[in-house]
CSV table of C-alpha atoms and ligand atoms in Angstrom, one decimal:
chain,number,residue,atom,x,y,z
A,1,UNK,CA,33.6,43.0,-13.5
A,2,UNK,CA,30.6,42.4,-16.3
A,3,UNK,CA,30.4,46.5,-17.2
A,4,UNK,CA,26.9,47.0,-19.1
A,5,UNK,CA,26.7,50.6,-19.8
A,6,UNK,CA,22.9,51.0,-20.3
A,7,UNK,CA,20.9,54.0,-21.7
A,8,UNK,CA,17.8,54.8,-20.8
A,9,UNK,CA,16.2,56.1,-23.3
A,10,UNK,CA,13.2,58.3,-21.7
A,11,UNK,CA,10.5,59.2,-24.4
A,12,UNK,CA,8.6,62.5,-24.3
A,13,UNK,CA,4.7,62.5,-25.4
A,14,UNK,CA,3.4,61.0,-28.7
A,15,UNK,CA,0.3,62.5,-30.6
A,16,UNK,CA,-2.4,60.4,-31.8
A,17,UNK,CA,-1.9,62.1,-35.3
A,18,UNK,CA,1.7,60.8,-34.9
A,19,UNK,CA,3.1,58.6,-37.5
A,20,UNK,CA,5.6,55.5,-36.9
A,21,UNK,CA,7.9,56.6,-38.8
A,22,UNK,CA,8.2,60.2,-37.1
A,23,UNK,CA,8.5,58.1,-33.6
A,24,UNK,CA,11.0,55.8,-34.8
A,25,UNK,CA,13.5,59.0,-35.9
A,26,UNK,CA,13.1,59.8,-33.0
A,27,UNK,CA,14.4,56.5,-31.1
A,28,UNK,CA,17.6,56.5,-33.9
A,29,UNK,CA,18.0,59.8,-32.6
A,30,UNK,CA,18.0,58.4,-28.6
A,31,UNK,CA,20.1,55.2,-30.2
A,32,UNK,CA,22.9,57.3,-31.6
A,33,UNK,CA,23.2,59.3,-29.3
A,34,UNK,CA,23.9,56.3,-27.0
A,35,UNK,CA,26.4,54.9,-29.2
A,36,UNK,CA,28.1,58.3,-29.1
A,37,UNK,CA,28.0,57.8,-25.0
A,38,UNK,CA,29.6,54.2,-25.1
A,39,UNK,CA,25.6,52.8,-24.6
A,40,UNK,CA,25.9,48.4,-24.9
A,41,UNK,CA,21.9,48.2,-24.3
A,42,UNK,CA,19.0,51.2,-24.8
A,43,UNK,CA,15.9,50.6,-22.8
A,44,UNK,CA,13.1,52.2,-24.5
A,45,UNK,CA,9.5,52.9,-23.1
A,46,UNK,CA,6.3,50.7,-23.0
A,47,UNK,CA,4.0,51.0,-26.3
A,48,UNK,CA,7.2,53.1,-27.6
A,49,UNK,CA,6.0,53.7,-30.9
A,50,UNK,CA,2.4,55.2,-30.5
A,51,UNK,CA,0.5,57.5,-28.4
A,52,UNK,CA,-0.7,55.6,-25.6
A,53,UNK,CA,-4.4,54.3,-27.5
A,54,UNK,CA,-5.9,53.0,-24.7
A,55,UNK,CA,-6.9,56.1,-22.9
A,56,UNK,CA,-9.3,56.2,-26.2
A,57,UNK,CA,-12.7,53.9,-26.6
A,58,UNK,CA,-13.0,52.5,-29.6
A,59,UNK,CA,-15.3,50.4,-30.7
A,60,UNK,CA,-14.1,49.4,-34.1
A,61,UNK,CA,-12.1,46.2,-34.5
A,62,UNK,CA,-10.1,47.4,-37.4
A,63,UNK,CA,-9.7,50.8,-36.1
A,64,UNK,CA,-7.9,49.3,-33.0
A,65,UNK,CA,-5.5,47.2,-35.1
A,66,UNK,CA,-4.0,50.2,-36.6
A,67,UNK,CA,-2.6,50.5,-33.2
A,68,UNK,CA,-0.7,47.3,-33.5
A,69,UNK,CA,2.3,45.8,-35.1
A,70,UNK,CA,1.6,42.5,-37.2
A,71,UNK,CA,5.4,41.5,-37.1
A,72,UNK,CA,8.7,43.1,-35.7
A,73,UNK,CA,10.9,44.5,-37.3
A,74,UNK,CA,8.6,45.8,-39.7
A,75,UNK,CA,8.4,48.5,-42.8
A,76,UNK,CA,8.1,51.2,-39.9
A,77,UNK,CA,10.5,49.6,-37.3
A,78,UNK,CA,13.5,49.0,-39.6
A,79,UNK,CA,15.4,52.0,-39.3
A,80,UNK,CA,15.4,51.1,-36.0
A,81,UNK,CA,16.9,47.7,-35.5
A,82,UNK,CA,19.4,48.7,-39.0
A,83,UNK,CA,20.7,51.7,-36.8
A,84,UNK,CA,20.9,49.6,-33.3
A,85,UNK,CA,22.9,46.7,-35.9
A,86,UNK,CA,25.0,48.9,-37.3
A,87,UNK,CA,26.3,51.3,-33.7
A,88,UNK,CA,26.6,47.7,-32.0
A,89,UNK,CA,23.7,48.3,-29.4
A,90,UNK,CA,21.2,45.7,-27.7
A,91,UNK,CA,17.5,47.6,-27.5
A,92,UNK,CA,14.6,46.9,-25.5
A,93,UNK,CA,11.1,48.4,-26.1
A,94,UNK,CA,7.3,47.8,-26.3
A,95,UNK,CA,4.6,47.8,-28.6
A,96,UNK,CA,0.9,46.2,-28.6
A,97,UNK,CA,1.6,43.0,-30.8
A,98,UNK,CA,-1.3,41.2,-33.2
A,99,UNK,CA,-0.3,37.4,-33.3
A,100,UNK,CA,-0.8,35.9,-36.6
A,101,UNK,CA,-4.4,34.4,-34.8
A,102,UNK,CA,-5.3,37.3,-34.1
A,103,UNK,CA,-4.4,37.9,-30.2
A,104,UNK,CA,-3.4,41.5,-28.8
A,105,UNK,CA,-0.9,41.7,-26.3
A,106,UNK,CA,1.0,44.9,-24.4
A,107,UNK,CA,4.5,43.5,-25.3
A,108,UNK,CA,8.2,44.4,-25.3
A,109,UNK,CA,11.2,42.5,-27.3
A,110,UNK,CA,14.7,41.9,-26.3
A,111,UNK,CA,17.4,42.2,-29.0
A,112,UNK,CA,21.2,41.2,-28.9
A,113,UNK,CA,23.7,43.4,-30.3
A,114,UNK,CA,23.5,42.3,-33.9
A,115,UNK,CA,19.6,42.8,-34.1
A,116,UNK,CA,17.9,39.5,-33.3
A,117,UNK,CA,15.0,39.4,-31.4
A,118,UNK,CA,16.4,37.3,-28.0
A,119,UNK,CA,13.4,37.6,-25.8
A,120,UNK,CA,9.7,38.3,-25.9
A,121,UNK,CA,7.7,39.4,-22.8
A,122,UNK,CA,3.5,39.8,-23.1
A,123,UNK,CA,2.5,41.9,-19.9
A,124,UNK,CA,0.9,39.9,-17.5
A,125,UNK,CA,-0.6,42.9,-15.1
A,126,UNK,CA,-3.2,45.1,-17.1
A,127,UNK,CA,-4.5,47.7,-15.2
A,128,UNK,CA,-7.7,49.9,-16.1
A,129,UNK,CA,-11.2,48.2,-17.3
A,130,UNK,CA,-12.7,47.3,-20.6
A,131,UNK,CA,-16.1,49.2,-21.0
A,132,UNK,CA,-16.2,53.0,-21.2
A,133,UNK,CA,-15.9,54.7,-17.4
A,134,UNK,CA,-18.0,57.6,-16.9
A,135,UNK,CA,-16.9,57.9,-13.7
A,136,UNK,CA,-13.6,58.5,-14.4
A,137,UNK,CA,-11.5,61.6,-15.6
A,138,UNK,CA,-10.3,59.8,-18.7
A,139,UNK,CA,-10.2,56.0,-19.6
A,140,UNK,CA,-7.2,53.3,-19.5
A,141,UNK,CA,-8.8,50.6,-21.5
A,142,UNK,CA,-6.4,48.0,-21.4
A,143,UNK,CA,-8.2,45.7,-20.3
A,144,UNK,CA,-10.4,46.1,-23.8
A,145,UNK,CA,-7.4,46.0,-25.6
A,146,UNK,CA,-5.3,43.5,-24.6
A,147,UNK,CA,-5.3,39.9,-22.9
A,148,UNK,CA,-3.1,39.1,-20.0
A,149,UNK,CA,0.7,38.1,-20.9
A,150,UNK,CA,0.6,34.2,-21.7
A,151,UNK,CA,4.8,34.0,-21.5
A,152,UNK,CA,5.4,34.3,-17.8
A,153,UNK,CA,8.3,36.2,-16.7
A,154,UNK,CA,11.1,34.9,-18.7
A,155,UNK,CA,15.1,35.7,-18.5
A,156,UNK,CA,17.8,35.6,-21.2
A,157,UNK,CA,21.4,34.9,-21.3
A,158,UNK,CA,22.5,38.7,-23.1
A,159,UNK,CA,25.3,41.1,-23.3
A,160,UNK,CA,27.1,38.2,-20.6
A,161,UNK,CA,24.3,38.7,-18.3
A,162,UNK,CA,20.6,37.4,-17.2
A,163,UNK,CA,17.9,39.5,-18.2
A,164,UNK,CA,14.3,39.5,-17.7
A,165,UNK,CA,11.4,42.6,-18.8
A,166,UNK,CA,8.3,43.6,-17.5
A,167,UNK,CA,6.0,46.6,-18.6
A,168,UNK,CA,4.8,49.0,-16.1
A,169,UNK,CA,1.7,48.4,-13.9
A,170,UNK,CA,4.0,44.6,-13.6
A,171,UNK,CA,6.7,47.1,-11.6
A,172,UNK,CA,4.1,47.2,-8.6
A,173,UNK,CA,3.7,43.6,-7.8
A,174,UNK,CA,6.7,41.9,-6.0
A,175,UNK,CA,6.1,38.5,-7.4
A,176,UNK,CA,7.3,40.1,-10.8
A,177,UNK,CA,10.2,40.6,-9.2
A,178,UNK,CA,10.9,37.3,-7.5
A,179,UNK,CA,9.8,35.2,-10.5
A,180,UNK,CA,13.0,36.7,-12.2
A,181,UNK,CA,15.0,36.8,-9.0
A,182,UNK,CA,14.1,32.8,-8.9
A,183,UNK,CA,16.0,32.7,-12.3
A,184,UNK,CA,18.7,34.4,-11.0
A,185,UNK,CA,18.2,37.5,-12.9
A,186,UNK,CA,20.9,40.7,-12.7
A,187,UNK,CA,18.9,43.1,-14.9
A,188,UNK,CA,15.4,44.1,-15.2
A,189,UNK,CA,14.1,46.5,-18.0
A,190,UNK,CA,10.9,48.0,-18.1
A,191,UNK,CA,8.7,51.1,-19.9
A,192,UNK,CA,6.0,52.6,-19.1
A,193,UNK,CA,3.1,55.1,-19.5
A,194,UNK,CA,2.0,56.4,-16.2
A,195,UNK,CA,-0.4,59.4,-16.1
A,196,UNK,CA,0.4,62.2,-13.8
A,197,UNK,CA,-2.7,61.9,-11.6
A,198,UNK,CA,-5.2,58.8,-11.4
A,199,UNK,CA,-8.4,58.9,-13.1
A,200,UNK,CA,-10.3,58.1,-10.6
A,201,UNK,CA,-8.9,60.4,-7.8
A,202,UNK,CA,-7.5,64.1,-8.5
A,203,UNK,CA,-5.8,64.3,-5.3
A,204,UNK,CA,-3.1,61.4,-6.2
A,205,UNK,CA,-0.8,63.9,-8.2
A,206,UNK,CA,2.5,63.4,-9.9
A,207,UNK,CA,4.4,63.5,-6.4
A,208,UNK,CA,2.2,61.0,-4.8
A,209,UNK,CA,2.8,59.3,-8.4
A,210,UNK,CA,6.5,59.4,-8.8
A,211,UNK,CA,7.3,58.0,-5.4
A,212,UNK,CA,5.2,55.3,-5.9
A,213,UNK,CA,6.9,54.2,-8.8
A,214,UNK,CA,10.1,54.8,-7.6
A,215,UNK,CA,9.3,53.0,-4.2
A,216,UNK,CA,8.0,49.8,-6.1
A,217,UNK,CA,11.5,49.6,-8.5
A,218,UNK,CA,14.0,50.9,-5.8
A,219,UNK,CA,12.1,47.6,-3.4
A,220,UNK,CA,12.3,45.4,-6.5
A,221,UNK,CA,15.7,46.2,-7.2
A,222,UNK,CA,17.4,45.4,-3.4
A,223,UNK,CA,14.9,42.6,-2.8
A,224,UNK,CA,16.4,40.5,-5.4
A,225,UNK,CA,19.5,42.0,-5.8
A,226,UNK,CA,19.4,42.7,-9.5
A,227,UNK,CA,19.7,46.0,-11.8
A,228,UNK,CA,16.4,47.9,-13.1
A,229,UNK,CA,16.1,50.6,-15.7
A,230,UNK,CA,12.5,51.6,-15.1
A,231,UNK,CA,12.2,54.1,-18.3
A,232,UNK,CA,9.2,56.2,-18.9
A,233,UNK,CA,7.3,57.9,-22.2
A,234,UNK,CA,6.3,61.3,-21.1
A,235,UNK,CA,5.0,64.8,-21.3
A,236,UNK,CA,1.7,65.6,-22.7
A,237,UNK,CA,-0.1,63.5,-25.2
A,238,UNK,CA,-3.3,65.1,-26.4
A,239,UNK,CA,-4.2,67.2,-23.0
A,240,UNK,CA,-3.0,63.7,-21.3
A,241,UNK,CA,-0.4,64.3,-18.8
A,242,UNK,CA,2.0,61.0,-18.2
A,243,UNK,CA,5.0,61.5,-15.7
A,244,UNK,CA,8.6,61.1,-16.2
A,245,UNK,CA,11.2,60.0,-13.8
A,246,UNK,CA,13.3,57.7,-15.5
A,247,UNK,CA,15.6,55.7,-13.7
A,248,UNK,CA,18.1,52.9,-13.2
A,249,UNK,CA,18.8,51.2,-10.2
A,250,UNK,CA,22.0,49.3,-8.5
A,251,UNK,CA,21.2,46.2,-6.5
A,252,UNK,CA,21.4,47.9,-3.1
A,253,UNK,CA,18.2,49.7,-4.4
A,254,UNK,CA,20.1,53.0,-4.8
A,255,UNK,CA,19.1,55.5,-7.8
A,256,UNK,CA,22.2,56.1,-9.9
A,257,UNK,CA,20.7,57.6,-12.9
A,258,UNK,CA,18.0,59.7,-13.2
A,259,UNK,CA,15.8,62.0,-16.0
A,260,UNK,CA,15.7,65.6,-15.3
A,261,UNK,CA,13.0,66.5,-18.0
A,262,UNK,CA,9.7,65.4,-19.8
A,263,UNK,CA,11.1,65.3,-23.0
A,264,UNK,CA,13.4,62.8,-25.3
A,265,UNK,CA,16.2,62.1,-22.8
A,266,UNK,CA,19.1,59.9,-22.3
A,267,UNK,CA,20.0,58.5,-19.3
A,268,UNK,CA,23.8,56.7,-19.1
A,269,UNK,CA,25.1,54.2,-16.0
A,270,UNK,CA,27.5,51.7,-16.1
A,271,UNK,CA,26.1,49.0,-14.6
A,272,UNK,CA,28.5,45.9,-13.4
A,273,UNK,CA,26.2,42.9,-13.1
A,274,UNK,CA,28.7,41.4,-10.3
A,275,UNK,CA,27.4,44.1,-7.8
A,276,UNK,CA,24.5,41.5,-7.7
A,277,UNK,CA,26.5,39.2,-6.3
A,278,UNK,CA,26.7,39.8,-2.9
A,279,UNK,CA,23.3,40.1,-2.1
A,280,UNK,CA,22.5,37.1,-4.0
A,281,UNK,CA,24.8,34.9,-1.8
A,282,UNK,CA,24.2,36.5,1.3
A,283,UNK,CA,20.7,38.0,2.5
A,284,UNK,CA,18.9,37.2,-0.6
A,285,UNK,CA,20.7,33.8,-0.7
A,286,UNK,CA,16.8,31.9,-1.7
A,287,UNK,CA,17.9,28.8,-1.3
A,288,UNK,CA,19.1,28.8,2.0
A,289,UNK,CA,16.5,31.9,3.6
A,290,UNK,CA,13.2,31.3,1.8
A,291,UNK,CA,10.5,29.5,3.6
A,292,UNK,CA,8.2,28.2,0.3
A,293,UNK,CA,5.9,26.3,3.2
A,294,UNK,CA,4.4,29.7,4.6
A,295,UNK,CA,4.1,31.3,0.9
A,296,UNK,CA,1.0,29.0,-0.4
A,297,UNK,CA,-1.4,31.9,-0.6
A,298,UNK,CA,0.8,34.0,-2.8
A,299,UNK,CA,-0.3,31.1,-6.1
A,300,UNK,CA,-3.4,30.0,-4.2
A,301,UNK,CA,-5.3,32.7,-3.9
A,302,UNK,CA,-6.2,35.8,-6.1
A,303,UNK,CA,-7.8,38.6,-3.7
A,304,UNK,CA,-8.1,39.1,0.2
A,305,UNK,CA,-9.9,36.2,2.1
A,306,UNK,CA,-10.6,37.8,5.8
A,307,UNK,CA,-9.7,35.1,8.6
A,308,UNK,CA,-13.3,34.9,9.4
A,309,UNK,CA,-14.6,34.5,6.1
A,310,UNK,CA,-12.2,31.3,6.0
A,311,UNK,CA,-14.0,30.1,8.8
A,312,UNK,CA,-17.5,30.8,7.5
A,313,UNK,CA,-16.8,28.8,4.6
A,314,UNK,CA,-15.4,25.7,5.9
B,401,CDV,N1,0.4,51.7,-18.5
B,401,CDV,C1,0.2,51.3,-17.2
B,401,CDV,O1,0.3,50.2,-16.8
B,401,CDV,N2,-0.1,52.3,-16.3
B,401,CDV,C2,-0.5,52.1,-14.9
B,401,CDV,C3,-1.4,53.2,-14.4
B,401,CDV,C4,-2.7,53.1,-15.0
B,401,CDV,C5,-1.5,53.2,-12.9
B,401,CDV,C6,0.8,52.1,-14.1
B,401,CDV,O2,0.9,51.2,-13.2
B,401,CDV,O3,1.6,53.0,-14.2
């Protein structure tokens, strides 16, 4: 038995007027509380420490770098990694990171149990668009903000386990997934910031919302027999609606923890990584079931390519 008793440590909203240093009390607050619930690793949202920015245009360059983090841990951040040092606790969680030349990524950090940074992971998926949307209730300008992940879908050796991360739209796409299952992976973190209805259709609601987020990690989950702690930042931000539902997975794709509210919330499971290993060495055994000579389209080719459109062009 490798026993990893994780927290999930749901967020509820952020204001734009909030300050770093009001949303990092707020994490020591979720990371004691862990430590007082036995917690080894605390999963924290996407963009953890800010409202999420990039349902605002903006059009200034140095107005849009107050958004982002220069270095980790910083001034702001410090409290944070001090307190997770000192109760013993490996954290995850995102925020949009400014390399020193000056490239902006949606990114989330690893940390072992005494602090250090193990793993860095740049999201690769950005949904939204980059110019202002008039057509749309509100904007998700990630697409403005940030440039696609340039690290791949990396795991870690941590807390006696493999670990891998992704940040939330990547929880929809199964080759996520897969590229971390190919490595072997037994737990997959993740954050994000999901509003409660889609811009650009009213009638997808929060219940249409929350299953589809659900359905994607519960798939992700038994399809490569690993852990996931899919953890959310919620509640209203600014007349902004993002949806909650929190929750960690087993390997069989079952839900075994899951938040009740839309506010600051723990979630607790202990999680075995060896409950991965039946599924890996039977129907999820790659090596022996995957056929890689029927699969060339998944790297080949970006977007739908009708059969008859193939023939038209050759
Ligand atoms: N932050 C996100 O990536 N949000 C997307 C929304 C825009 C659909 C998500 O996949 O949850």
């Amino acid at each position: 038995m490798r026993e990893i008793v994780i927290g999930g440590a749901q967020m509820g909203p952020i204001q734009r007027a909030e300050s770093r240093a009001e949303v990092v009390a707020r994490m020591v607050a979720l990371l004691d509380q862990a430590a007082g619930a036995g917690c080894d690793l605390v999963v924290f949202p996407e963009l953890a420490l800010t409202t999420f920015f990039p349902r605002w245009y903006m059009e200034d360059q140095v107005e849009v770098d107050t958004w982002f983090e220069s270095e980790m841990p910083n001034d702001a951040t410090r409290p944070l990694f001090d307190a997770a040092r000192r109760h013993g606790i490996a954290i995850t969680f995102g925020y949009a990171e400014k390399t020193p030349e000056g490239r902006h990524f949606n990114t989330s950090i690893l940390t072992d149990r005494a602090g250090n940074i193990v793993g860095k992971y740049r999201k690769v998926h950005l949904p939204g668009h980059s110019e202002f949307d008039t057509e749309r209730a509100f904007q998700h300008l990630e697409k403005r903000y940030f440039e696609p992940g340039d690290l791949g879908f990396p795991v870690w050796r941590n807390l006696d386990a493999w670990m891998g991360m992704c940040i939330c739209n990547d929880r929809r796409w199964p080759e996520v997934y897969r590229e971390m299952g190919l490595q072997g992976v037994e737990l997959i973190t993740l954050g994000y910031n999901t509003p409660s209805v889609n811009s650009q259709d009213s009638r997808e609601g929060l219940e249409q919302r929350l299953y589809h987020s659900e359905l994607s990690v519960t798939a992700g989950a038994y399809q490569n027999a690993a852990w996931v702690a899919a953890i959310a930042k919620a509640g209203d931000e600014d007349g902004h609606p993002l949806m909650a539902g929190s929750i960690i997975v087993d390997p069989n794709g079952f839900v075994v923890a899951r938040a009740k509210g839309e506010g600051d919330e723990l979630i607790v499971h202990a999680c075995d990584m060896d409950l991965c290993n039946f599924g890996k060495a039977t129907i999820f055994d790659f090596a022996r079931h995957r056929r890689i000579e029927h699969y060339g389209r998944i790297t080949g080719q970006t977007g739908v390519i009708l059969p008859s459109e193939e023939k038209a062009a050759e």
